[in-house]
Amino acid sequence: MNPRIEIHRDRQSLADALARLVADAAARAISARRRFAIALAGGSTPKDAYERLAQPPWRMRIDWAKVDVFFGDERCVPPQHADSNYRMAREALLTHVPLDPKRIFRMEAERSDLGRSARDYAERLRSTLGAAPNAVPQLDLVLLGIGEDGHTASIFPDVVELVEGPELVARVYSNAKQSWRMTLTLPVLNAAREVVFAAAGAGKRDVIARILDQLRGGDTGLPLPAAMVRPESGQLAFLLDREAAGDPGERTKQP
Ligand code: 6PG
């Protein structure tokens, strides 16, 4: 698999590019199907892009009333907790744009019965996206980050077998993070029309190089979770800043 790679000067231009990409994907989806279903990434990298989407020009260019917002994963904390991915997205974007509140689908990862909550979320994915009983719901766009251990969403190297399906949403315990998480599983990520990884900083350079090698069939080491994201028919892209991309000369086109 040969993903599209964009290398941006710094975090700010990466955030600008990611906001533009989301707006373009929304326009395509809404024009084609009168709706846009996105799964937001957690972590710190996408926050700047979410803030841009809440400001001109993107705030006015997206028909927010036709947008369904899902989440790629969530920490098992209440929605107002500082670690909540929902809280980060809410403060950076969701409260600043005219979304239909009924079309914001928060992962209720604080519930005591996490397995039940994961099953409920999977059902909301199915019913909202109109997937056939045995089909995997298709999101228009999935945003993902990458951890230095190669994890993405909450698919950590030590839980991969739990997230290869058939469940659409899984509860996982991350030894790395010493915490429970809820996450979309690989089948959902790989069914999406478009998957975009956003990563910045020199700390990500080595793992991104390994992931790209694995995607291209090079690195035959233990598969890294982020390298297991291979959309069946969708587009795959990496939006990187120069630090995360390593030597830009070794990689494909500049933006
Ligand atoms: C989370 C994310 C996780 C994140 C990566 C990268 O809940 O933390 O789902 O997969 O995207 O850890 O995080 P940064 O963007 O903060 O480097």
PDB file of C-alpha atoms and ligand atoms in Angstrom:
ATOM      1  CA  MET A   1       0.000   0.000   0.000  1.00  0.00           C
ATOM      2  CA  ASN A   2       1.330   3.417  -0.934  1.00  0.00           C
ATOM      3  CA  PRO A   3      -0.331   6.112   1.188  1.00  0.00           C
ATOM      4  CA  ARG A   4      -0.341   9.763   0.211  1.00  0.00           C
ATOM      5  CA  ILE A   5       2.203  11.664   2.286  1.00  0.00           C
ATOM      6  CA  GLU A   6       2.110  15.412   2.872  1.00  0.00           C
ATOM      7  CA  ILE A   7       5.032  17.061   4.631  1.00  0.00           C
ATOM      8  CA  HIS A   8       4.292  20.440   6.157  1.00  0.00           C
ATOM      9  CA  ARG A   9       6.717  23.038   7.417  1.00  0.00           C
ATOM     10  CA  ASP A  10       5.584  22.973  11.032  1.00  0.00           C
ATOM     11  CA  ARG A  11       2.670  22.138  13.343  1.00  0.00           C
ATOM     12  CA  GLN A  12       0.781  25.251  12.338  1.00  0.00           C
ATOM     13  CA  SER A  13       0.835  24.538   8.625  1.00  0.00           C
ATOM     14  CA  LEU A  14       0.026  20.899   9.401  1.00  0.00           C
ATOM     15  CA  ALA A  15      -3.044  22.095  11.330  1.00  0.00           C
ATOM     16  CA  ASP A  16      -4.062  24.364   8.429  1.00  0.00           C
ATOM     17  CA  ALA A  17      -3.739  21.482   5.990  1.00  0.00           C
ATOM     18  CA  LEU A  18      -5.720  19.116   8.195  1.00  0.00           C
ATOM     19  CA  ALA A  19      -8.545  21.638   8.607  1.00  0.00           C
ATOM     20  CA  ARG A  20      -8.681  22.144   4.847  1.00  0.00           C
ATOM     21  CA  LEU A  21      -8.697  18.374   4.291  1.00  0.00           C
ATOM     22  CA  VAL A  22     -11.660  17.940   6.658  1.00  0.00           C
ATOM     23  CA  ALA A  23     -13.577  20.764   4.972  1.00  0.00           C
ATOM     24  CA  ASP A  24     -12.929  19.303   1.524  1.00  0.00           C
ATOM     25  CA  ALA A  25     -13.994  15.825   2.656  1.00  0.00           C
ATOM     26  CA  ALA A  26     -17.156  17.279   4.176  1.00  0.00           C
ATOM     27  CA  ALA A  27     -18.009  19.118   0.961  1.00  0.00           C
ATOM     28  CA  ARG A  28     -17.537  15.946  -1.106  1.00  0.00           C
ATOM     29  CA  ALA A  29     -19.599  13.777   1.249  1.00  0.00           C
ATOM     30  CA  ILE A  30     -22.432  16.263   1.683  1.00  0.00           C
ATOM     31  CA  SER A  31     -22.595  16.873  -2.052  1.00  0.00           C
ATOM     32  CA  ALA A  32     -22.716  13.130  -2.750  1.00  0.00           C
ATOM     33  CA  ARG A  33     -24.774  11.814   0.167  1.00  0.00           C
ATOM     34  CA  ARG A  34     -26.127  14.871   1.984  1.00  0.00           C
ATOM     35  CA  ARG A  35     -24.216  13.922   5.122  1.00  0.00           C
ATOM     36  CA  PHE A  36     -20.640  13.754   6.429  1.00  0.00           C
ATOM     37  CA  ALA A  37     -19.686  11.192   9.066  1.00  0.00           C
ATOM     38  CA  ILE A  38     -16.322  11.829  10.705  1.00  0.00           C
ATOM     39  CA  ALA A  39     -14.484  10.087  13.541  1.00  0.00           C
ATOM     40  CA  LEU A  40     -12.298  12.525  15.463  1.00  0.00           C
ATOM     41  CA  ALA A  41      -8.879  11.611  16.801  1.00  0.00           C
ATOM     42  CA  GLY A  42      -7.851  12.226  20.361  1.00  0.00           C
ATOM     43  CA  GLY A  43      -4.475  13.283  21.685  1.00  0.00           C
ATOM     44  CA  SER A  44      -2.857  16.686  21.222  1.00  0.00           C
ATOM     45  CA  THR A  45      -1.909  16.801  17.534  1.00  0.00           C
ATOM     46  CA  PRO A  46      -5.354  17.388  15.989  1.00  0.00           C
ATOM     47  CA  LYS A  47      -6.414  20.062  18.504  1.00  0.00           C
ATOM     48  CA  ASP A  48      -5.020  22.966  16.483  1.00  0.00           C
ATOM     49  CA  ALA A  49      -6.858  21.745  13.389  1.00  0.00           C
ATOM     50  CA  TYR A  50     -10.121  21.472  15.337  1.00  0.00           C
ATOM     51  CA  GLU A  51      -9.650  25.075  16.486  1.00  0.00           C
ATOM     52  CA  ARG A  52      -9.154  26.186  12.884  1.00  0.00           C
ATOM     53  CA  LEU A  53     -12.334  24.429  11.812  1.00  0.00           C
ATOM     54  CA  ALA A  54     -14.189  26.523  14.390  1.00  0.00           C
ATOM     55  CA  GLN A  55     -12.931  29.743  12.787  1.00  0.00           C
ATOM     56  CA  PRO A  56     -13.311  31.401   9.370  1.00  0.00           C
ATOM     57  CA  PRO A  57     -13.133  30.310   6.620  1.00  0.00           C
ATOM     58  CA  TRP A  58     -13.877  26.676   7.521  1.00  0.00           C
ATOM     59  CA  ARG A  59     -16.575  27.486  10.074  1.00  0.00           C
ATOM     60  CA  MET A  60     -18.719  28.992   7.320  1.00  0.00           C
ATOM     61  CA  ARG A  61     -17.750  26.563   4.589  1.00  0.00           C
ATOM     62  CA  ILE A  62     -18.921  23.372   6.262  1.00  0.00           C
ATOM     63  CA  ASP A  63     -22.652  22.617   6.425  1.00  0.00           C
ATOM     64  CA  TRP A  64     -22.383  21.539  10.069  1.00  0.00           C
ATOM     65  CA  ALA A  65     -26.074  20.602  10.293  1.00  0.00           C
ATOM     66  CA  LYS A  66     -25.281  17.646   8.008  1.00  0.00           C
ATOM     67  CA  VAL A  67     -22.291  16.420  10.015  1.00  0.00           C
ATOM     68  CA  ASP A  68     -22.247  13.333  12.242  1.00  0.00           C
ATOM     69  CA  VAL A  69     -19.384  13.369  14.750  1.00  0.00           C
ATOM     70  CA  PHE A  70     -18.017  10.131  16.126  1.00  0.00           C
ATOM     71  CA  PHE A  71     -14.816   9.437  18.054  1.00  0.00           C
ATOM     72  CA  GLY A  72     -11.997   7.032  17.249  1.00  0.00           C
ATOM     73  CA  ASP A  73     -11.394   6.247  20.884  1.00  0.00           C
ATOM     74  CA  GLU A  74     -11.898   7.513  24.406  1.00  0.00           C
ATOM     75  CA  ARG A  75     -10.231   7.269  27.740  1.00  0.00           C
ATOM     76  CA  CYS A  76     -12.314   5.787  30.554  1.00  0.00           C
ATOM     77  CA  VAL A  77     -12.937   9.078  32.292  1.00  0.00           C
ATOM     78  CA  PRO A  78     -15.989  11.358  32.605  1.00  0.00           C
ATOM     79  CA  PRO A  79     -16.570  13.764  29.701  1.00  0.00           C
ATOM     80  CA  GLN A  80     -15.470  16.768  31.747  1.00  0.00           C
ATOM     81  CA  HIS A  81     -12.160  15.116  32.753  1.00  0.00           C
ATOM     82  CA  ALA A  82      -8.951  16.774  31.534  1.00  0.00           C
ATOM     83  CA  ASP A  83      -7.950  13.506  29.777  1.00  0.00           C
ATOM     84  CA  SER A  84     -11.222  13.165  27.864  1.00  0.00           C
ATOM     85  CA  ASN A  85     -10.872  13.218  24.080  1.00  0.00           C
ATOM     86  CA  TYR A  86     -14.479  14.370  23.932  1.00  0.00           C
ATOM     87  CA  ARG A  87     -13.687  17.319  26.205  1.00  0.00           C
ATOM     88  CA  MET A  88     -10.736  18.338  24.012  1.00  0.00           C
ATOM     89  CA  ALA A  89     -12.890  18.234  20.874  1.00  0.00           C
ATOM     90  CA  ARG A  90     -15.786  19.953  22.620  1.00  0.00           C
ATOM     91  CA  GLU A  91     -13.629  22.865  23.786  1.00  0.00           C
ATOM     92  CA  ALA A  92     -11.710  23.186  20.496  1.00  0.00           C
ATOM     93  CA  LEU A  93     -14.581  22.684  18.042  1.00  0.00           C
ATOM     94  CA  LEU A  94     -17.916  21.174  19.000  1.00  0.00           C
ATOM     95  CA  THR A  95     -19.305  24.068  21.038  1.00  0.00           C
ATOM     96  CA  HIS A  96     -18.196  26.650  18.454  1.00  0.00           C
ATOM     97  CA  VAL A  97     -19.974  25.402  15.338  1.00  0.00           C
ATOM     98  CA  PRO A  98     -23.701  24.818  14.641  1.00  0.00           C
ATOM     99  CA  LEU A  99     -23.697  21.033  14.902  1.00  0.00           C
ATOM    100  CA  ASP A 100     -26.922  19.220  15.721  1.00  0.00           C
ATOM    101  CA  PRO A 101     -26.232  18.005  19.298  1.00  0.00           C
ATOM    102  CA  LYS A 102     -28.101  14.800  18.496  1.00  0.00           C
ATOM    103  CA  ARG A 103     -25.476  14.102  15.830  1.00  0.00           C
ATOM    104  CA  ILE A 104     -22.522  14.218  18.220  1.00  0.00           C
ATOM    105  CA  PHE A 105     -21.906  10.642  19.326  1.00  0.00           C
ATOM    106  CA  ARG A 106     -19.748  10.634  22.426  1.00  0.00           C
ATOM    107  CA  MET A 107     -18.158   7.367  23.535  1.00  0.00           C
ATOM    108  CA  GLU A 108     -19.533   6.784  27.042  1.00  0.00           C
ATOM    109  CA  ALA A 109     -16.319   5.239  28.259  1.00  0.00           C
ATOM    110  CA  GLU A 110     -16.932   6.282  31.841  1.00  0.00           C
ATOM    111  CA  ARG A 111     -19.730   3.715  32.240  1.00  0.00           C
ATOM    112  CA  SER A 112     -18.988   0.908  34.686  1.00  0.00           C
ATOM    113  CA  ASP A 113     -20.046  -1.725  32.141  1.00  0.00           C
ATOM    114  CA  LEU A 114     -17.524  -0.777  29.450  1.00  0.00           C
ATOM    115  CA  GLY A 115     -18.360  -3.817  27.341  1.00  0.00           C
ATOM    116  CA  ARG A 116     -22.027  -2.856  27.254  1.00  0.00           C
ATOM    117  CA  SER A 117     -21.107   0.725  26.424  1.00  0.00           C
ATOM    118  CA  ALA A 118     -18.891  -0.462  23.547  1.00  0.00           C
ATOM    119  CA  ARG A 119     -21.741  -2.578  22.182  1.00  0.00           C
ATOM    120  CA  ASP A 120     -24.118   0.371  22.483  1.00  0.00           C
ATOM    121  CA  TYR A 121     -21.686   2.580  20.576  1.00  0.00           C
ATOM    122  CA  ALA A 122     -21.335  -0.016  17.848  1.00  0.00           C
ATOM    123  CA  GLU A 123     -25.115  -0.086  17.517  1.00  0.00           C
ATOM    124  CA  ARG A 124     -25.252   3.710  17.209  1.00  0.00           C
ATOM    125  CA  LEU A 125     -22.602   3.540  14.505  1.00  0.00           C
ATOM    126  CA  ARG A 126     -24.660   0.939  12.624  1.00  0.00           C
ATOM    127  CA  SER A 127     -27.994   2.650  13.023  1.00  0.00           C
ATOM    128  CA  THR A 128     -26.685   6.136  12.221  1.00  0.00           C
ATOM    129  CA  LEU A 129     -24.675   5.066   9.174  1.00  0.00           C
ATOM    130  CA  GLY A 130     -27.320   2.646   8.000  1.00  0.00           C
ATOM    131  CA  ALA A 131     -25.066  -0.375   7.765  1.00  0.00           C
ATOM    132  CA  ALA A 132     -26.603  -3.708   6.799  1.00  0.00           C
ATOM    133  CA  PRO A 133     -26.658  -6.237   9.678  1.00  0.00           C
ATOM    134  CA  ASN A 134     -23.425  -7.980   8.644  1.00  0.00           C
ATOM    135  CA  ALA A 135     -21.751  -5.044   6.986  1.00  0.00           C
ATOM    136  CA  VAL A 136     -19.240  -2.706   8.594  1.00  0.00           C
ATOM    137  CA  PRO A 137     -20.508   0.879   8.873  1.00  0.00           C
ATOM    138  CA  GLN A 138     -18.653   3.225   6.537  1.00  0.00           C
ATOM    139  CA  LEU A 139     -17.412   6.520   7.884  1.00  0.00           C
ATOM    140  CA  ASP A 140     -16.508   9.240   5.394  1.00  0.00           C
ATOM    141  CA  LEU A 141     -13.367  10.301   7.225  1.00  0.00           C
ATOM    142  CA  VAL A 142     -11.384   8.911  10.147  1.00  0.00           C
ATOM    143  CA  LEU A 143      -8.740  11.119  11.749  1.00  0.00           C
ATOM    144  CA  LEU A 144      -6.014   9.296  13.649  1.00  0.00           C
ATOM    145  CA  GLY A 145      -2.888  10.106  15.594  1.00  0.00           C
ATOM    146  CA  ILE A 146       0.164   7.914  16.071  1.00  0.00           C
ATOM    147  CA  GLY A 147       1.869   7.075  19.334  1.00  0.00           C
ATOM    148  CA  GLU A 148       5.628   6.547  19.575  1.00  0.00           C
ATOM    149  CA  ASP A 149       4.947   2.820  20.081  1.00  0.00           C
ATOM    150  CA  GLY A 150       2.985   2.721  16.837  1.00  0.00           C
ATOM    151  CA  HIS A 151      -0.443   2.730  18.436  1.00  0.00           C
ATOM    152  CA  THR A 152      -3.352   4.530  16.873  1.00  0.00           C
ATOM    153  CA  ALA A 153      -6.723   5.303  18.409  1.00  0.00           C
ATOM    154  CA  SER A 154      -6.490   2.937  21.380  1.00  0.00           C
ATOM    155  CA  ILE A 155      -5.099   0.073  19.347  1.00  0.00           C
ATOM    156  CA  PHE A 156      -1.917  -0.583  21.286  1.00  0.00           C
ATOM    157  CA  PRO A 157       0.673  -3.192  20.318  1.00  0.00           C
ATOM    158  CA  ASP A 158      -0.360  -5.402  23.258  1.00  0.00           C
ATOM    159  CA  VAL A 159      -4.078  -5.433  22.411  1.00  0.00           C
ATOM    160  CA  VAL A 160      -4.071  -5.897  18.654  1.00  0.00           C
ATOM    161  CA  GLU A 161      -5.835  -9.257  18.754  1.00  0.00           C
ATOM    162  CA  LEU A 162      -8.761  -7.619  20.542  1.00  0.00           C
ATOM    163  CA  VAL A 163      -9.366  -5.069  17.834  1.00  0.00           C
ATOM    164  CA  GLU A 164      -9.200  -7.143  14.680  1.00  0.00           C
ATOM    165  CA  GLY A 165     -12.964  -7.583  14.826  1.00  0.00           C
ATOM    166  CA  PRO A 166     -15.645  -8.689  14.360  1.00  0.00           C
ATOM    167  CA  GLU A 167     -16.667  -6.216  17.020  1.00  0.00           C
ATOM    168  CA  LEU A 168     -16.909  -2.654  15.732  1.00  0.00           C
ATOM    169  CA  VAL A 169     -16.005  -1.092  19.062  1.00  0.00           C
ATOM    170  CA  ALA A 170     -13.810  -2.691  21.712  1.00  0.00           C
ATOM    171  CA  ARG A 171     -12.853  -2.103  25.311  1.00  0.00           C
ATOM    172  CA  VAL A 172      -9.155  -2.585  25.836  1.00  0.00           C
ATOM    173  CA  TYR A 173      -6.749  -2.363  28.732  1.00  0.00           C
ATOM    174  CA  SER A 174      -3.554  -0.582  27.764  1.00  0.00           C
ATOM    175  CA  ASN A 175      -0.585  -1.711  29.813  1.00  0.00           C
ATOM    176  CA  ALA A 176       1.346   1.161  28.275  1.00  0.00           C
ATOM    177  CA  LYS A 177      -1.150   3.694  29.557  1.00  0.00           C
ATOM    178  CA  GLN A 178      -2.169   1.627  32.612  1.00  0.00           C
ATOM    179  CA  SER A 179      -5.785   2.389  31.806  1.00  0.00           C
ATOM    180  CA  TRP A 180      -8.919   1.071  30.142  1.00  0.00           C
ATOM    181  CA  ARG A 181      -9.935   2.558  26.839  1.00  0.00           C
ATOM    182  CA  MET A 182     -12.768   2.280  24.309  1.00  0.00           C
ATOM    183  CA  THR A 183     -11.785   2.225  20.639  1.00  0.00           C
ATOM    184  CA  LEU A 184     -13.073   1.737  17.138  1.00  0.00           C
ATOM    185  CA  THR A 185     -11.668  -1.516  15.817  1.00  0.00           C
ATOM    186  CA  LEU A 186      -9.624  -2.152  12.679  1.00  0.00           C
ATOM    187  CA  PRO A 187     -12.612  -3.251  10.550  1.00  0.00           C
ATOM    188  CA  VAL A 188     -14.277   0.131  11.091  1.00  0.00           C
ATOM    189  CA  LEU A 189     -11.083   2.067  10.360  1.00  0.00           C
ATOM    190  CA  ASN A 190     -10.429  -0.004   7.241  1.00  0.00           C
ATOM    191  CA  ALA A 191     -13.984   0.418   5.948  1.00  0.00           C
ATOM    192  CA  ALA A 192     -13.735   4.223   5.922  1.00  0.00           C
ATOM    193  CA  ARG A 193     -13.747   6.203   2.680  1.00  0.00           C
ATOM    194  CA  GLU A 194     -10.716   8.118   3.872  1.00  0.00           C
ATOM    195  CA  VAL A 195      -8.271   7.675   6.747  1.00  0.00           C
ATOM    196  CA  VAL A 196      -5.821  10.426   7.659  1.00  0.00           C
ATOM    197  CA  PHE A 197      -2.977  10.152  10.136  1.00  0.00           C
ATOM    198  CA  ALA A 198      -1.661  13.424  11.526  1.00  0.00           C
ATOM    199  CA  ALA A 199       1.659  13.417  13.359  1.00  0.00           C
ATOM    200  CA  ALA A 200       4.190  16.024  14.363  1.00  0.00           C
ATOM    201  CA  GLY A 201       7.476  16.186  16.181  1.00  0.00           C
ATOM    202  CA  ALA A 202      10.844  14.448  15.975  1.00  0.00           C
ATOM    203  CA  GLY A 203       9.689  11.896  18.538  1.00  0.00           C
ATOM    204  CA  LYS A 204       7.421  10.320  15.916  1.00  0.00           C
ATOM    205  CA  ARG A 205      10.039  10.132  13.144  1.00  0.00           C
ATOM    206  CA  ASP A 206      11.332   6.614  13.781  1.00  0.00           C
ATOM    207  CA  VAL A 207       7.938   4.995  14.285  1.00  0.00           C
ATOM    208  CA  ILE A 208       6.514   6.690  11.199  1.00  0.00           C
ATOM    209  CA  ALA A 209       9.418   5.464   9.118  1.00  0.00           C
ATOM    210  CA  ARG A 210       8.731   1.914  10.351  1.00  0.00           C
ATOM    211  CA  ILE A 211       4.991   2.225   9.706  1.00  0.00           C
ATOM    212  CA  LEU A 212       5.550   3.443   6.152  1.00  0.00           C
ATOM    213  CA  ASP A 213       8.046   0.630   5.567  1.00  0.00           C
ATOM    214  CA  GLN A 214       5.528  -1.918   6.810  1.00  0.00           C
ATOM    215  CA  LEU A 215       2.784  -0.454   4.626  1.00  0.00           C
ATOM    216  CA  ARG A 216       5.098  -0.783   1.629  1.00  0.00           C
ATOM    217  CA  GLY A 217       5.950  -4.378   2.514  1.00  0.00           C
ATOM    218  CA  GLY A 218       9.467  -3.561   3.718  1.00  0.00           C
ATOM    219  CA  ASP A 219       9.817  -3.838   7.474  1.00  0.00           C
ATOM    220  CA  THR A 220       8.829  -7.414   8.320  1.00  0.00           C
ATOM    221  CA  GLY A 221       8.966  -6.869  12.070  1.00  0.00           C
ATOM    222  CA  LEU A 222       5.949  -7.281  14.338  1.00  0.00           C
ATOM    223  CA  PRO A 223       3.174  -5.284  12.655  1.00  0.00           C
ATOM    224  CA  LEU A 224       2.607  -1.945  14.310  1.00  0.00           C
ATOM    225  CA  PRO A 225      -1.067  -1.141  14.905  1.00  0.00           C
ATOM    226  CA  ALA A 226      -0.961   2.015  12.773  1.00  0.00           C
ATOM    227  CA  ALA A 227       0.448  -0.080   9.922  1.00  0.00           C
ATOM    228  CA  MET A 228      -2.583  -2.366  10.164  1.00  0.00           C
ATOM    229  CA  VAL A 229      -4.829   0.509   9.080  1.00  0.00           C
ATOM    230  CA  ARG A 230      -5.205  -0.284   5.365  1.00  0.00           C
ATOM    231  CA  PRO A 231      -8.525   0.943   4.019  1.00  0.00           C
ATOM    232  CA  GLU A 232     -10.068  -1.708   1.750  1.00  0.00           C
ATOM    233  CA  SER A 233     -11.288   0.812  -0.800  1.00  0.00           C
ATOM    234  CA  GLY A 234     -10.654   4.131   0.906  1.00  0.00           C
ATOM    235  CA  GLN A 235      -7.841   6.635   0.716  1.00  0.00           C
ATOM    236  CA  LEU A 236      -4.968   6.623   3.212  1.00  0.00           C
ATOM    237  CA  ALA A 237      -2.895   9.714   3.924  1.00  0.00           C
ATOM    238  CA  PHE A 238      -0.213  10.837   6.337  1.00  0.00           C
ATOM    239  CA  LEU A 239      -0.028  14.535   7.172  1.00  0.00           C
ATOM    240  CA  LEU A 240       3.307  15.164   8.842  1.00  0.00           C
ATOM    241  CA  ASP A 241       5.421  18.077   9.882  1.00  0.00           C
ATOM    242  CA  ARG A 242       9.056  18.091   8.773  1.00  0.00           C
ATOM    243  CA  GLU A 243      10.299  16.794  12.127  1.00  0.00           C
ATOM    244  CA  ALA A 244       8.019  13.758  12.084  1.00  0.00           C
ATOM    245  CA  ALA A 245       8.818  13.117   8.421  1.00  0.00           C
ATOM    246  CA  GLY A 246      12.565  12.908   9.062  1.00  0.00           C
ATOM    247  CA  ASP A 247      14.582  13.892   6.011  1.00  0.00           C
ATOM    248  CA  PRO A 248      11.972  15.236   3.571  1.00  0.00           C
ATOM    249  CA  GLY A 249      14.367  14.336   0.780  1.00  0.00           C
ATOM    250  CA  GLU A 250      13.721  10.650   1.451  1.00  0.00           C
ATOM    251  CA  ARG A 251       9.987  10.977   1.023  1.00  0.00           C
ATOM    252  CA  THR A 252       7.482  11.889  -1.589  1.00  0.00           C
ATOM    253  CA  LYS A 253       6.188  15.240  -2.632  1.00  0.00           C
ATOM    254  CA  GLN A 254       6.212  18.416  -0.659  1.00  0.00           C
ATOM    255  CA  PRO A 255       2.730  19.957  -0.276  1.00  0.00           C
TER     256      PRO A 255
HETATM  257  C1  6PG B   1      -5.535   9.155  22.391  1.00  0.00           C
HETATM  258  C2  6PG B   1      -5.412   8.996  20.911  1.00  0.00           C
HETATM  259  C3  6PG B   1      -4.068   8.427  20.587  1.00  0.00           C
HETATM  260  C4  6PG B   1      -3.250   9.588  20.048  1.00  0.00           C
HETATM  261  C5  6PG B   1      -1.791   9.239  19.934  1.00  0.00           C
HETATM  262  C6  6PG B   1      -0.979  10.465  19.497  1.00  0.00           C
HETATM  263  O1  6PG B   1      -6.612   8.910  22.936  1.00  0.00           O
HETATM  264  O2  6PG B   1      -4.524   9.593  22.982  1.00  0.00           O
HETATM  265  O3  6PG B   1      -6.400   8.289  20.371  1.00  0.00           O
HETATM  266  O4  6PG B   1      -4.080   7.390  19.634  1.00  0.00           O
HETATM  267  O5  6PG B   1      -3.762   9.955  18.755  1.00  0.00           O
HETATM  268  O6  6PG B   1      -1.345   8.800  21.205  1.00  0.00           O
HETATM  269  O7  6PG B   1      -1.158  11.466  20.487  1.00  0.00           O
HETATM  270  P1  6PG B   1      -0.519  12.940  20.271  1.00  0.00           P
HETATM  271  O8  6PG B   1      -1.256  13.543  19.120  1.00  0.00           O
HETATM  272  O9  6PG B   1      -0.815  13.638  21.573  1.00  0.00           O
HETATM  273  O10 6PG B   1       0.941  12.727  19.993  1.00  0.00           O
END
